[in-house]
Coordinates of C-alpha atoms in Angstrom, one line a residue:
M204 CA 17.4 -11.0 3.5
A205 CA 13.8 -12.4 3.8
G206 CA 12.5 -10.0 1.1
H207 CA 9.8 -7.4 0.8
L208 CA 6.2 -8.2 2.6
A209 CA 4.3 -10.7 1.6
L210 CA 1.1 -9.0 2.3
R211 CA -0.3 -5.7 3.1
S212 CA -2.6 -5.7 5.9
T213 CA -5.5 -3.7 5.0
E214 CA -5.4 -5.4 1.3
A215 CA -5.2 -8.9 2.9
T216 CA -8.6 -8.1 4.5
A217 CA -10.1 -7.6 1.2
L218 CA -9.3 -11.3 0.2
W219 CA -10.2 -12.4 3.7
V220 CA -13.5 -11.4 3.6
F221 CA -14.2 -13.2 0.5
L222 CA -13.5 -16.4 2.5
R223 CA -14.6 -15.7 6.0
P224 CA -18.6 -15.5 7.0
T225 CA -19.6 -12.1 7.9
T226 CA -22.8 -10.7 9.8
A227 CA -24.1 -8.9 6.4
N228 CA -27.3 -10.2 5.4
L229 CA -28.8 -8.6 2.3
N230 CA -32.5 -9.6 2.8
L231 CA -34.7 -6.6 2.4
K232 CA -37.5 -7.8 4.5
R233 CA -35.2 -8.3 7.6
S234 CA -33.7 -4.8 7.3
A235 CA -36.7 -3.0 6.4
G236 CA -37.5 -2.5 10.1
G237 CA -34.3 -0.6 10.6
N238 CA -33.5 3.0 10.5
A239 CA -33.0 3.2 6.5
S240 CA -31.2 6.2 5.5
V241 CA -32.3 6.1 1.9
S242 CA -35.7 7.3 0.7
V243 CA -36.7 5.5 -2.8
P244 CA -39.9 4.1 -3.8
R245 CA -40.3 0.4 -3.0
R246 CA -41.2 -0.6 -6.8
S247 CA -37.8 0.9 -8.1
I248 CA -35.5 -0.6 -5.5
R249 CA -33.7 -3.6 -6.6
T250 CA -32.1 -6.0 -4.0
E251 CA -28.8 -8.1 -4.1
A252 CA -31.4 -11.2 -5.3
D253 CA -30.9 -8.9 -8.9
L254 CA -27.2 -9.4 -8.8
P255 CA -25.4 -12.4 -10.6
E256 CA -23.8 -14.3 -7.8
I257 CA -20.7 -16.4 -7.4
T258 CA -20.6 -19.2 -4.7
L259 CA -17.9 -19.8 -2.5
P260 CA -17.1 -23.2 -3.9
T261 CA -17.0 -21.4 -7.4
M262 CA -14.5 -18.9 -6.4
L263 CA -12.5 -21.3 -4.8
Y264 CA -12.5 -23.4 -7.6
R265 CA -11.0 -20.4 -9.4
L266 CA -8.3 -19.8 -7.2
I267 CA -7.1 -23.2 -6.7
F268 CA -7.9 -24.9 -10.1
K269 CA -7.8 -22.5 -12.3
G270 CA -4.6 -20.9 -11.0
Y271 CA -5.9 -17.6 -10.0
Y272 CA -4.5 -18.1 -6.3
N273 CA -1.7 -15.5 -7.0
R274 CA -3.6 -13.8 -9.6
T275 CA -6.4 -12.2 -8.3
H276 CA -5.8 -9.1 -10.1
E277 CA -6.4 -10.9 -13.3
L278 CA -9.5 -12.6 -11.6
Q279 CA -11.0 -9.2 -11.4
L280 CA -11.0 -8.7 -15.2
Y281 CA -12.2 -12.2 -15.9
E282 CA -15.2 -11.8 -13.5
K283 CA -15.9 -8.5 -14.7
Q284 CA -16.4 -9.6 -18.3
L285 CA -18.8 -12.8 -16.9
Y286 CA -20.9 -10.8 -14.3
G287 CA -20.6 -7.2 -15.2
P288 CA -19.7 -4.2 -12.9
M289 CA -21.4 -5.5 -9.8
F290 CA -21.7 -9.1 -8.5
K291 CA -22.3 -10.8 -5.1
V292 CA -20.2 -13.8 -3.4
R293 CA -22.0 -16.0 -1.3
G294 CA -21.0 -18.8 0.6
G295 CA -22.9 -20.0 3.8
N296 CA -23.8 -17.2 6.2
M297 CA -21.1 -15.1 3.9
Q298 CA -22.0 -12.1 1.5
T299 CA -19.9 -9.6 -0.2
I300 CA -20.7 -7.3 -2.9
S301 CA -18.1 -6.8 -5.6
L302 CA -17.7 -3.4 -7.4
N303 CA -15.9 -3.3 -10.9
S304 CA -16.6 0.2 -12.3
V305 CA -15.6 3.7 -11.4
E306 CA -19.2 4.9 -11.7
L307 CA -20.1 2.5 -8.8
L308 CA -16.6 3.0 -6.9
E309 CA -17.3 6.7 -6.7
E310 CA -21.0 6.3 -5.6
L311 CA -19.8 4.1 -2.6
M312 CA -16.9 6.3 -1.6
R313 CA -19.0 9.4 -1.8
K314 CA -21.6 7.7 0.6
D315 CA -18.8 6.4 3.0
D316 CA -19.4 6.4 6.6
K317 CA -18.4 9.5 8.8
F318 CA -15.9 7.0 10.5
P319 CA -15.3 4.3 7.3
C320 CA -14.6 0.9 8.3
R321 CA -12.1 -1.4 6.6
G322 CA -13.6 -4.5 7.8
D323 CA -12.6 -7.3 10.5
M324 CA -9.1 -6.9 11.7
T325 CA -9.6 -9.0 14.6
V326 CA -6.5 -11.1 14.0
W327 CA -4.8 -8.1 14.4
T328 CA -6.6 -6.6 17.4
E329 CA -6.4 -10.1 19.3
Y330 CA -2.5 -9.5 19.7
R331 CA -2.9 -6.0 21.0
D332 CA -5.4 -6.8 23.5
M333 CA -3.4 -9.7 24.9
N334 CA -0.3 -7.5 25.3
G335 CA -1.9 -4.7 26.6
L336 CA -0.9 -2.4 23.4
G337 CA -2.8 0.5 21.8
Y338 CA -4.3 0.3 18.4
G339 CA -2.9 2.0 15.4
P340 CA -4.8 3.6 12.3
I341 CA -5.3 0.4 10.9
T342 CA -6.8 -1.4 13.4
E343 CA -8.8 1.2 15.6
E344 CA -12.6 2.2 14.4
G345 CA -15.1 4.1 15.0
E346 CA -14.8 7.9 16.5
K347 CA -11.5 6.7 18.4
W348 CA -10.1 6.1 15.0
Y349 CA -11.1 9.7 13.7
K350 CA -9.7 11.4 16.8
L351 CA -6.3 9.0 16.5
R352 CA -5.9 9.9 12.6
S353 CA -6.6 13.7 13.5
V354 CA -3.5 13.3 15.5
L355 CA -1.4 11.6 13.2
N356 CA -2.2 13.3 10.1
K357 CA -0.5 16.4 11.6
Q358 CA 2.8 16.9 10.1
M359 CA 2.1 14.4 7.5
L360 CA -0.6 14.7 4.9
Q361 CA 0.0 18.6 4.1
P362 CA 2.3 19.8 1.6
K363 CA 4.4 22.1 3.9
D364 CA 4.7 19.4 6.3
T365 CA 6.1 17.2 3.7
V366 CA 8.8 19.6 2.7
K367 CA 10.3 19.1 6.3
Y368 CA 11.4 16.0 5.3
E369 CA 13.3 16.5 1.9
N370 CA 16.7 16.5 3.8
V371 CA 15.5 13.4 5.4
V372 CA 14.5 11.5 2.3
N373 CA 17.4 12.9 0.3
E374 CA 20.0 11.3 2.8
V375 CA 18.3 8.1 2.5
V376 CA 18.5 8.4 -1.3
T377 CA 21.9 9.4 -1.3
D378 CA 23.2 5.9 0.7
F379 CA 21.0 4.1 -1.9
I380 CA 22.6 5.7 -4.7
K381 CA 25.8 4.8 -3.1
R382 CA 24.6 1.4 -2.5
I383 CA 23.9 0.9 -6.2
C384 CA 27.3 2.0 -7.4
H385 CA 28.7 -0.4 -4.9
L386 CA 26.5 -3.3 -6.1
R387 CA 27.7 -2.0 -9.9
K388 CA 31.2 -2.6 -9.0
M389 CA 30.9 -6.1 -7.6
S390 CA 29.2 -7.5 -10.6
S391 CA 30.7 -9.1 -13.6
T392 CA 29.7 -6.4 -16.4
G393 CA 30.4 -3.3 -13.7
D394 CA 27.2 -2.1 -14.2
L395 CA 24.4 -5.2 -13.1
V396 CA 22.5 -4.4 -9.6
P397 CA 20.8 -7.9 -8.8
N398 CA 17.4 -8.5 -7.2
M399 CA 16.1 -4.9 -7.3
S400 CA 13.1 -5.7 -5.4
N401 CA 15.1 -6.6 -2.3
E402 CA 17.3 -3.3 -2.6
L403 CA 14.3 -1.0 -2.9
Y404 CA 12.6 -2.6 0.0
R405 CA 15.7 -2.2 2.3
F406 CA 15.6 1.6 0.8
S407 CA 12.0 1.9 1.8
L408 CA 12.3 0.2 5.0
E409 CA 15.4 2.6 6.0
G410 CA 13.5 5.6 4.6
I411 CA 10.0 5.2 6.8
S412 CA 12.2 4.2 9.8
R413 CA 14.3 7.2 9.3
I414 CA 11.1 9.6 9.1
L415 CA 9.0 7.8 11.9
F416 CA 11.5 6.9 14.3
E417 CA 14.0 9.6 13.8
T418 CA 17.1 6.9 13.3
R419 CA 18.7 4.9 10.7
I420 CA 18.3 1.2 11.4
G421 CA 21.3 0.2 9.0
C422 CA 19.3 -1.5 5.7
L423 CA 21.6 0.1 3.5
E424 CA 24.8 -1.2 5.0
D425 CA 26.5 -3.9 3.6
E426 CA 25.7 -6.0 6.3
I427 CA 22.5 -5.4 7.6
P428 CA 22.6 -5.4 11.5
L429 CA 21.4 -8.5 13.1
E430 CA 18.6 -7.0 15.4
T431 CA 17.5 -5.1 11.9
Q432 CA 17.7 -8.3 10.0
N433 CA 15.7 -10.3 12.7
F434 CA 12.9 -7.2 12.3
I435 CA 12.6 -7.7 8.9
D436 CA 12.1 -11.4 9.1
C437 CA 9.6 -11.0 11.6
I438 CA 7.3 -8.6 9.3
T439 CA 7.6 -11.4 6.5
Q440 CA 6.5 -13.7 9.2
T441 CA 3.7 -12.1 10.5
F442 CA 2.4 -11.4 7.1
S443 CA 3.0 -14.9 5.6
Y444 CA 0.6 -16.3 8.6
F445 CA -1.9 -13.9 8.6
L446 CA -4.3 -15.0 6.0
I447 CA -4.3 -18.8 7.4
V448 CA -4.8 -17.8 11.1
S449 CA -7.7 -15.7 10.0
L450 CA -9.3 -18.6 8.3
L451 CA -8.8 -21.5 10.7
P452 CA -10.9 -22.0 13.6
K453 CA -9.7 -20.8 17.1
W454 CA -9.4 -24.5 18.6
T455 CA -6.7 -25.1 16.0
R456 CA -4.1 -22.8 18.1
N457 CA -3.6 -25.2 20.5
Y458 CA -2.6 -28.1 18.1
L459 CA -0.8 -26.2 14.8
P460 CA 2.2 -23.9 14.5
F461 CA 0.6 -21.4 12.8
W462 CA -0.8 -19.0 15.4
R463 CA 2.3 -19.5 17.5
N464 CA 4.3 -18.5 14.5
Y465 CA 2.1 -15.6 13.7
I466 CA 2.5 -14.1 17.5
S467 CA 6.2 -14.6 17.5
G468 CA 6.2 -12.3 14.5
W469 CA 4.1 -9.7 15.9
D470 CA 6.8 -10.2 19.2
G471 CA 9.4 -9.3 17.2
I472 CA 8.1 -6.5 15.4
F473 CA 6.8 -4.5 18.6
K474 CA 9.9 -5.4 20.1
F475 CA 12.0 -3.5 17.8
A476 CA 9.6 -0.5 17.4
C477 CA 9.1 0.0 21.0
K478 CA 12.8 -0.3 21.4
L479 CA 13.1 2.8 19.1
I480 CA 10.6 4.6 20.8
D481 CA 11.8 4.0 24.2
R482 CA 15.2 5.2 23.2
K483 CA 13.5 8.5 21.8
M484 CA 11.5 9.1 24.9
E485 CA 14.6 8.8 27.1
D486 CA 16.4 11.3 24.8
I487 CA 13.4 13.7 25.0
Q488 CA 13.5 13.4 28.9
M489 CA 17.0 13.9 29.2
R490 CA 16.5 17.2 27.2
L491 CA 13.4 18.4 29.2
D492 CA 15.2 17.8 32.4
A493 CA 18.3 19.8 31.1
G494 CA 16.0 22.6 30.2
Q495 CA 16.8 22.4 26.4
E496 CA 14.1 22.7 23.7
V497 CA 12.6 19.2 22.5
A498 CA 13.6 19.5 18.4
G499 CA 13.1 16.9 16.0
D500 CA 10.5 15.5 13.5
Y501 CA 7.6 13.0 13.8
L502 CA 8.1 11.0 16.8
S503 CA 9.4 14.0 18.6
Y504 CA 6.0 15.6 17.8
L505 CA 4.1 12.5 18.9
L506 CA 5.6 12.3 22.0
S507 CA 6.2 15.7 23.5
N508 CA 3.2 17.8 21.7
T509 CA 0.4 15.5 21.8
N510 CA -1.5 13.5 24.7
M511 CA -1.1 10.3 23.0
S512 CA -0.5 7.6 25.7
K513 CA 2.7 5.4 25.1
K514 CA 0.8 2.3 24.3
D515 CA -1.0 4.3 21.6
V516 CA 2.6 5.7 20.1
Y517 CA 3.6 2.2 20.3
G518 CA 0.4 0.5 18.3
S519 CA 0.4 3.8 15.7
L520 CA 3.9 3.8 14.7
S521 CA 4.1 0.2 14.3
E522 CA 1.4 0.2 12.1
L523 CA 2.5 3.4 10.0
L524 CA 6.0 1.6 9.5
L525 CA 4.4 -1.7 8.1
G526 CA 2.0 0.5 5.9
G527 CA 4.8 2.6 4.4
V528 CA 7.3 0.1 2.9
D529 CA 5.9 -2.0 0.1
T530 CA 4.2 1.3 -1.2
T531 CA 7.4 2.7 -2.3
S532 CA 9.4 -0.3 -2.9
N533 CA 6.9 -2.1 -5.3
T534 CA 6.2 0.9 -7.1
M535 CA 9.7 2.0 -7.6
M536 CA 10.4 -1.6 -8.9
W537 CA 7.3 -1.4 -11.7
A538 CA 8.5 1.8 -12.6
L539 CA 12.2 1.0 -13.3
Y540 CA 10.7 -2.3 -15.2
L541 CA 8.2 0.1 -17.3
L542 CA 11.1 2.6 -18.2
S543 CA 13.5 0.2 -19.1
Q544 CA 10.9 -1.3 -21.5
D545 CA 10.3 2.0 -23.2
P546 CA 13.3 4.0 -23.7
K547 CA 11.2 6.7 -25.4
A548 CA 9.3 7.3 -22.1
Q549 CA 12.7 7.2 -19.8
D550 CA 14.9 9.7 -22.4
T551 CA 11.8 11.9 -21.9
L552 CA 11.9 11.5 -18.0
Y553 CA 15.6 11.9 -18.5
Q554 CA 15.4 15.2 -20.6
E555 CA 13.0 17.0 -18.1
V556 CA 15.1 15.8 -15.0
K557 CA 18.3 17.3 -16.4
S558 CA 16.6 20.5 -17.4
I559 CA 15.7 21.1 -13.8
I560 CA 18.5 19.1 -11.6
K561 CA 21.5 21.1 -12.8
G562 CA 24.8 19.6 -12.5
D563 CA 25.5 17.7 -9.0
K564 CA 22.4 19.5 -7.3
I565 CA 20.3 17.4 -5.1
P566 CA 16.7 17.9 -6.0
T567 CA 14.3 19.3 -3.6
A568 CA 10.5 19.1 -3.2
E569 CA 10.0 22.4 -5.0
D570 CA 12.0 21.2 -8.0
I571 CA 9.5 17.9 -8.2
N572 CA 6.7 20.7 -8.8
S573 CA 8.6 21.6 -12.0
M574 CA 8.6 18.1 -13.3
P575 CA 5.2 16.7 -14.3
Y576 CA 6.6 14.1 -16.3
L577 CA 7.9 12.5 -13.3
K578 CA 4.6 12.7 -11.4
A579 CA 3.0 11.3 -14.4
V580 CA 5.3 8.3 -14.7
I581 CA 4.7 7.3 -10.7
K582 CA 0.8 8.1 -11.5
E583 CA 1.0 6.1 -14.6
T584 CA 3.1 3.0 -12.7
L585 CA 0.4 3.0 -10.2
R586 CA -2.5 2.8 -12.4
M587 CA -1.1 -0.1 -13.9
Y588 CA 0.4 -1.8 -10.7
P589 CA -2.0 -0.2 -7.9
V590 CA -0.2 -1.2 -4.5
A591 CA -3.7 -2.4 -3.4
P592 CA -5.4 -4.2 -6.4
M593 CA -8.7 -4.4 -4.2
N594 CA -9.8 -3.2 -0.9
A595 CA -12.6 -3.3 1.4
R596 CA -15.3 -1.2 3.0
L597 CA -17.9 -1.9 5.5
L598 CA -20.7 0.2 5.6
S599 CA -21.8 0.0 9.1
E600 CA -24.0 3.1 9.9
N601 CA -26.7 3.4 7.4
N602 CA -28.4 1.7 4.8
V603 CA -27.4 3.0 1.3
I604 CA -28.3 2.6 -2.4
I605 CA -25.4 1.6 -4.7
G606 CA -26.1 1.3 -8.4
G607 CA -29.9 1.3 -8.1
H608 CA -29.7 -1.7 -5.3
F609 CA -30.6 -1.3 -1.7
F610 CA -28.0 -2.5 0.8
P611 CA -28.6 -2.5 4.6
K612 CA -25.8 -1.4 6.9
K613 CA -23.1 -3.9 7.7
T614 CA -22.7 -4.7 4.2
T615 CA -19.0 -5.4 3.1
F616 CA -18.3 -4.3 -0.4
I617 CA -14.9 -5.3 -2.1
M618 CA -13.3 -2.5 -4.7
H619 CA -11.8 -3.9 -7.5
H620 CA -9.3 -1.3 -8.2
Y621 CA -7.3 -3.2 -10.5
A622 CA -10.2 -3.9 -13.0
V623 CA -11.3 -0.1 -12.8
S624 CA -7.7 1.3 -13.8
H625 CA -7.8 -1.3 -16.7
D626 CA -11.1 -0.2 -18.2
E627 CA -10.3 0.6 -21.6
T628 CA -13.5 3.1 -21.7
I629 CA -11.4 5.1 -19.1
F630 CA -8.0 4.5 -19.9
P631 CA -7.7 3.5 -23.9
E632 CA -5.0 0.8 -24.2
P633 CA -4.9 0.2 -20.4
R634 CA -1.8 -2.4 -20.9
V635 CA 0.3 0.1 -22.4
F636 CA 2.5 2.4 -20.3
K637 CA 1.3 6.1 -21.2
P638 CA 2.6 8.5 -18.6
E639 CA 1.2 11.4 -20.6
R640 CA -2.3 10.5 -19.8
W641 CA -1.7 12.6 -16.7
L642 CA -0.2 15.4 -18.1
R643 CA -2.1 18.6 -17.6
D644 CA -1.4 20.2 -21.3
G645 CA -4.9 20.5 -22.2
R646 CA -6.0 17.1 -22.7
E647 CA -8.7 15.6 -21.1
Q648 CA -8.0 13.9 -17.9
P649 CA -8.7 10.5 -16.5
R650 CA -11.7 10.0 -14.3
P651 CA -10.8 10.9 -10.9
F652 CA -11.8 7.4 -9.4
G653 CA -10.2 5.6 -12.4
S654 CA -7.0 5.4 -9.9
I655 CA -7.0 5.8 -6.5
P656 CA -3.9 3.8 -5.1
F657 CA -3.9 5.9 -2.0
G658 CA -7.5 5.4 -1.4
F659 CA -10.1 8.4 -1.0
G660 CA -11.4 10.5 1.9
V661 CA -10.6 10.4 5.6
R662 CA -9.7 6.9 5.4
G663 CA -7.2 7.5 2.7
C664 CA -3.3 6.5 3.1
I665 CA -1.9 8.7 5.5
G666 CA 1.6 8.2 4.3
K667 CA 0.5 9.1 0.8
R668 CA 2.6 12.6 0.3
I669 CA 5.7 10.9 2.2
A670 CA 5.6 8.1 -0.3
E671 CA 5.1 10.1 -3.1
L672 CA 8.3 12.4 -1.8
E673 CA 10.5 9.1 -1.5
M674 CA 9.5 8.0 -4.9
H675 CA 9.9 11.3 -6.8
L676 CA 13.0 12.5 -5.1
A677 CA 14.5 8.7 -5.5
L678 CA 13.5 8.1 -9.2
A679 CA 14.8 11.5 -10.2
R680 CA 18.3 11.0 -9.0
I681 CA 18.5 7.4 -10.5
I682 CA 17.2 8.7 -13.9
K683 CA 19.7 11.7 -13.5
L684 CA 22.5 9.1 -12.9
F685 CA 21.8 6.1 -15.0
E686 CA 20.0 4.9 -18.1
V687 CA 18.3 1.8 -16.5
K688 CA 18.0 -1.4 -18.6
L689 CA 16.4 -4.9 -18.1
D690 CA 18.9 -7.6 -17.8
P691 CA 18.1 -9.7 -21.0
K692 CA 18.3 -12.9 -18.7
V693 CA 15.5 -11.9 -16.8
G694 CA 12.9 -12.3 -19.4
E695 CA 9.1 -11.0 -19.2
V696 CA 8.3 -9.9 -16.0
K697 CA 4.8 -10.4 -14.6
A698 CA 2.8 -9.7 -11.9
V699 CA 1.7 -11.9 -9.0
S700 CA -0.7 -10.9 -6.3
R701 CA 0.3 -11.4 -2.9
N702 CA -2.5 -9.0 -2.5
V703 CA 0.0 -6.4 -3.5
L704 CA 1.2 -6.6 -6.8
V705 CA 5.1 -8.0 -7.0
A706 CA 7.3 -9.5 -9.7
D707 CA 7.1 -13.1 -10.5
R708 CA 10.7 -13.6 -10.4
I709 CA 13.8 -11.6 -9.6
V710 CA 14.5 -8.6 -11.4
N711 CA 18.0 -7.6 -12.3
F712 CA 19.0 -4.1 -14.1
H713 CA 22.0 -2.9 -15.6
F714 CA 22.4 0.8 -14.5
L715 CA 24.6 2.4 -17.2
E716 CA 26.3 5.7 -15.8
R717 CA 25.3 8.6 -17.9
K718 CA 27.9 11.6 -18.2
I719 CA 27.0 14.2 -16.0
I720 CA 28.0 17.9 -17.7
T721 CA 28.5 20.4 -14.8
T722 CA 27.7 23.8 -15.4

């Protein structure tokens, strides 16, 4: 198997805007003629000229020669020490503003546009335009995006909607547990599961495909179907070439292979996704022709209860699929790693799970609400290893003041989530795994914007509740059945940034079977 996603699209854009020219110009005189949305005495206004500055050559030097190219999350901490909570990155016509403090992050998010924009997604939209495909929640912008999200949000974001998927998720979790048991038996020690990141990727892709397309695609079988494997390879191929085709000028596309490889990856992704959607459409039509009621989950809802066009369904579900894999798989891997390194925390979690899930009972979404430590483990994991260590925001509607500085519309901001979630003034001992930080037992709660792994507001992650449900149900059952220990041969695992934070090595775990006492 090709492995997990190399890049997550929306977060890859955040790195891209460091390196690609934008139209933003933070010259106060030039913007003064515009319709400013802020009213501040001119004397008190500071501008980008007052901010510390990193030039593009300095940024590239640190990425390439100082070894930060795969540790951009650690670079955030380094630059925060040097430049403070807010600074600018400039190169030619390119200008971005980096935010490193919880106060600035909250201020920006609360002044967000009505239709928030993550940044330039031209390289994604080009493919869709070339092939007559609709845009999805990642690529669409403006009022069209808002209307699309309003449709897609239904049956996805409300707690009552999420409960509907518990049986579907548990079905996939059951097969994942069976796979773990199979891999244990195949190992020389009888309890080792190799390359856990790979296994969790397979679990996550199977789960999100089951929810979105209402079908299984065979990721948890001993041998993945060829069609599914090709689809996985295409995902990896697309994201492997995303950044390089974003940076190269268009004239190189006729001479270098990168663009062709990038497009080929998208071809495979849409071919697979569209085939599953078409199959479901045929099933629905057959039911309607037979006078039968159309029953089903998310895809059935989109196809039979909305006015979405076929091409918009293609675009939306493909993007939801791509955004829904690494959130679950990477967070689960880091959670297991952290628990394996902290036996006391793992035992605390086990005792909680055991007290709620009696005997061989399969947990429900309602059971999860009775397990605050389980939720705290996932929250703390996401704080330490945020799925998106940085993200971008292009304020396109109004001028804005952030941190006492005036910025005209079209300013691009980079939000350094990793630096914020590792700020010791917000999270004492930020590199220490402390799930109890999140317990509502009378202790002071962390700042709300200190850790926002799923984003904030109307542009927050549409699949947040589904991802949480998958992680909670899967982790509860794993810990109920097994004590998880890191294979000593693995050594210390560190995070590397491929814009999502992944392990710097193959991670193997020993799954030691617990004795289950039935009651």
